[in-house]
Amino acid sequence: VLTAAHCHTEKTKIVEVVLGEWDVLTDPDCPIGEGGCDNPRVQRKEVEDVIVHRGYVNKTGPNDIALIKMKTEVLLNAFVQFGCLPLPEYKFEFHSPEFRDATVVGWGKSSNKR
């Protein structure tokens, strides 16, 4: 799993990853009032390791990125998929991100207060 390095610190270590979650109040995620919903259940995975970019210093600087390795395999389904990036040999015009604007979105919980 790809995440922000500032999410994993000495005080707030990432210990679990929840995959396939959309509505935290239901599992599986099914629209209210719809019977027979066969959406997959969320997957809760223990973290084996978090690999923070060696150039990361703080959340206001560059390299705010980390990889999370889970202890067990993840099952791909309609709600859990790979996020693929093009290989360098494809030579897309946008391949080099240097000096380009980009938008990254995500959500998470950094404490019990939020």
mmCIF file of C-alpha atoms in Angstrom:
data_model
loop_
_atom_site.group_PDB
_atom_site.id
_atom_site.type_symbol
_atom_site.label_atom_id
_atom_site.label_comp_id
_atom_site.label_asym_id
_atom_site.label_seq_id
_atom_site.Cartn_x
_atom_site.Cartn_y
_atom_site.Cartn_z
ATOM 1 C CA VAL A 1 0.000 0.000 0.000
ATOM 2 C CA LEU A 2 1.252 3.472 -0.873
ATOM 3 C CA THR A 3 0.784 6.108 1.845
ATOM 4 C CA ALA A 4 2.156 9.402 3.096
ATOM 5 C CA ALA A 5 5.301 9.121 5.220
ATOM 6 C CA HIS A 6 3.899 11.604 7.762
ATOM 7 C CA CYS A 7 1.238 9.009 8.652
ATOM 8 C CA HIS A 8 3.947 6.775 10.156
ATOM 9 C CA THR A 9 5.964 8.400 12.939
ATOM 10 C CA GLU A 10 7.478 7.385 16.260
ATOM 11 C CA LYS A 11 4.261 8.512 17.993
ATOM 12 C CA THR A 12 1.742 7.273 15.400
ATOM 13 C CA LYS A 13 2.881 3.987 13.879
ATOM 14 C CA ILE A 14 0.766 2.335 11.188
ATOM 15 C CA VAL A 15 -0.192 -1.079 12.575
ATOM 16 C CA GLU A 16 -3.231 -2.017 10.465
ATOM 17 C CA VAL A 17 -4.487 -1.390 6.926
ATOM 18 C CA VAL A 18 -8.202 -1.509 6.108
ATOM 19 C CA LEU A 19 -8.864 -2.284 2.441
ATOM 20 C CA GLY A 20 -12.109 -1.973 0.513
ATOM 21 C CA GLU A 21 -13.792 0.329 3.019
ATOM 22 C CA TRP A 22 -16.145 3.058 1.892
ATOM 23 C CA ASP A 23 -18.791 3.348 4.614
ATOM 24 C CA VAL A 24 -17.234 2.745 8.037
ATOM 25 C CA LEU A 25 -20.670 2.119 9.571
ATOM 26 C CA THR A 26 -21.438 -0.983 7.491
ATOM 27 C CA ASP A 27 -19.617 -4.143 6.471
ATOM 28 C CA PRO A 28 -20.092 -5.064 3.763
ATOM 29 C CA ASP A 29 -20.764 -1.668 2.217
ATOM 30 C CA CYS A 30 -24.323 -1.898 0.943
ATOM 31 C CA PRO A 31 -26.809 0.853 0.094
ATOM 32 C CA ILE A 32 -29.508 1.307 2.735
ATOM 33 C CA GLY A 33 -32.682 -0.559 1.900
ATOM 34 C CA GLU A 34 -31.134 -2.850 -0.711
ATOM 35 C CA GLY A 35 -31.558 -6.512 0.109
ATOM 36 C CA GLY A 36 -29.309 -9.217 -1.274
ATOM 37 C CA CYS A 37 -26.206 -7.037 -1.438
ATOM 38 C CA ASP A 38 -23.179 -9.177 -2.320
ATOM 39 C CA ASN A 39 -20.442 -6.543 -1.967
ATOM 40 C CA PRO A 40 -17.185 -7.926 -0.514
ATOM 41 C CA ARG A 41 -16.359 -7.426 3.147
ATOM 42 C CA VAL A 42 -13.507 -5.123 4.152
ATOM 43 C CA GLN A 43 -10.075 -6.644 4.652
ATOM 44 C CA ARG A 44 -8.150 -5.802 7.805
ATOM 45 C CA LYS A 45 -4.439 -6.546 7.470
ATOM 46 C CA GLU A 46 -1.688 -6.380 10.064
ATOM 47 C CA VAL A 47 1.365 -4.414 8.991
ATOM 48 C CA GLU A 48 4.685 -6.220 8.704
ATOM 49 C CA ASP A 49 6.790 -3.203 7.752
ATOM 50 C CA VAL A 50 6.553 0.445 6.722
ATOM 51 C CA ILE A 51 9.271 1.637 4.348
ATOM 52 C CA VAL A 52 9.597 5.426 4.484
ATOM 53 C CA HIS A 53 11.386 7.249 1.644
ATOM 54 C CA ARG A 54 14.994 7.774 2.733
ATOM 55 C CA GLY A 55 14.783 11.444 1.710
ATOM 56 C CA TYR A 56 11.737 12.207 3.890
ATOM 57 C CA VAL A 57 12.349 14.832 6.592
ATOM 58 C CA ASN A 58 8.951 16.271 7.541
ATOM 59 C CA LYS A 59 5.449 16.581 6.132
ATOM 60 C CA THR A 60 6.085 20.037 4.696
ATOM 61 C CA GLY A 61 9.031 18.876 2.591
ATOM 62 C CA PRO A 62 9.492 16.563 -0.377
ATOM 63 C CA ASN A 63 9.493 12.749 -0.350
ATOM 64 C CA ASP A 64 6.437 12.436 1.915
ATOM 65 C CA ILE A 65 5.827 8.889 0.737
ATOM 66 C CA ALA A 66 6.013 5.374 2.188
ATOM 67 C CA LEU A 67 5.153 1.775 1.316
ATOM 68 C CA ILE A 68 3.292 -0.550 3.659
ATOM 69 C CA LYS A 69 3.947 -4.283 3.553
ATOM 70 C CA MET A 70 1.219 -6.438 5.075
ATOM 71 C CA LYS A 71 1.827 -9.711 6.946
ATOM 72 C CA THR A 72 -0.678 -11.593 4.769
ATOM 73 C CA GLU A 73 -1.839 -11.443 1.162
ATOM 74 C CA VAL A 74 -4.610 -9.138 0.000
ATOM 75 C CA LEU A 75 -7.544 -10.478 -2.026
ATOM 76 C CA LEU A 76 -8.346 -8.391 -5.086
ATOM 77 C CA ASN A 77 -12.063 -7.801 -5.672
ATOM 78 C CA ALA A 78 -14.460 -5.113 -6.923
ATOM 79 C CA PHE A 79 -13.435 -2.782 -4.061
ATOM 80 C CA VAL A 80 -9.698 -3.614 -3.806
ATOM 81 C CA GLN A 81 -7.553 -3.142 -6.920
ATOM 82 C CA PHE A 82 -4.033 -2.196 -7.939
ATOM 83 C CA GLY A 83 -3.199 1.405 -8.734
ATOM 84 C CA CYS A 84 -0.917 0.979 -11.747
ATOM 85 C CA LEU A 85 1.649 3.424 -13.101
ATOM 86 C CA PRO A 86 3.138 3.293 -16.604
ATOM 87 C CA LEU A 87 6.577 1.757 -17.085
ATOM 88 C CA PRO A 88 9.385 4.083 -18.276
ATOM 89 C CA GLU A 89 9.694 2.310 -21.634
ATOM 90 C CA TYR A 90 6.231 3.550 -22.630
ATOM 91 C CA LYS A 91 7.722 7.076 -22.811
ATOM 92 C CA PHE A 92 4.463 8.881 -22.176
ATOM 93 C CA GLU A 93 4.726 12.628 -22.489
ATOM 94 C CA PHE A 94 3.721 12.989 -18.841
ATOM 95 C CA HIS A 95 6.060 10.267 -17.554
ATOM 96 C CA SER A 96 8.603 12.620 -15.994
ATOM 97 C CA PRO A 97 6.882 14.347 -13.054
ATOM 98 C CA GLU A 98 9.668 16.887 -12.613
ATOM 99 C CA PHE A 99 8.329 20.457 -12.586
ATOM 100 C CA ARG A 100 4.741 19.287 -13.177
ATOM 101 C CA ASP A 101 1.682 19.853 -11.040
ATOM 102 C CA ALA A 102 -0.087 16.809 -9.659
ATOM 103 C CA THR A 103 -3.052 16.177 -7.426
ATOM 104 C CA VAL A 104 -3.094 13.388 -4.870
ATOM 105 C CA VAL A 105 -6.143 12.550 -2.786
ATOM 106 C CA GLY A 106 -6.883 10.160 0.029
ATOM 107 C CA TRP A 107 -8.339 9.890 3.452
ATOM 108 C CA GLY A 108 -7.430 8.320 6.722
ATOM 109 C CA LYS A 109 -7.498 8.637 10.462
ATOM 110 C CA SER A 110 -4.490 10.023 12.276
ATOM 111 C CA SER A 111 -5.892 9.941 15.816
ATOM 112 C CA ASN A 112 -8.993 9.071 17.812
ATOM 113 C CA LYS A 113 -9.892 12.769 17.882
ATOM 114 C CA ARG A 114 -10.499 13.068 14.118
#
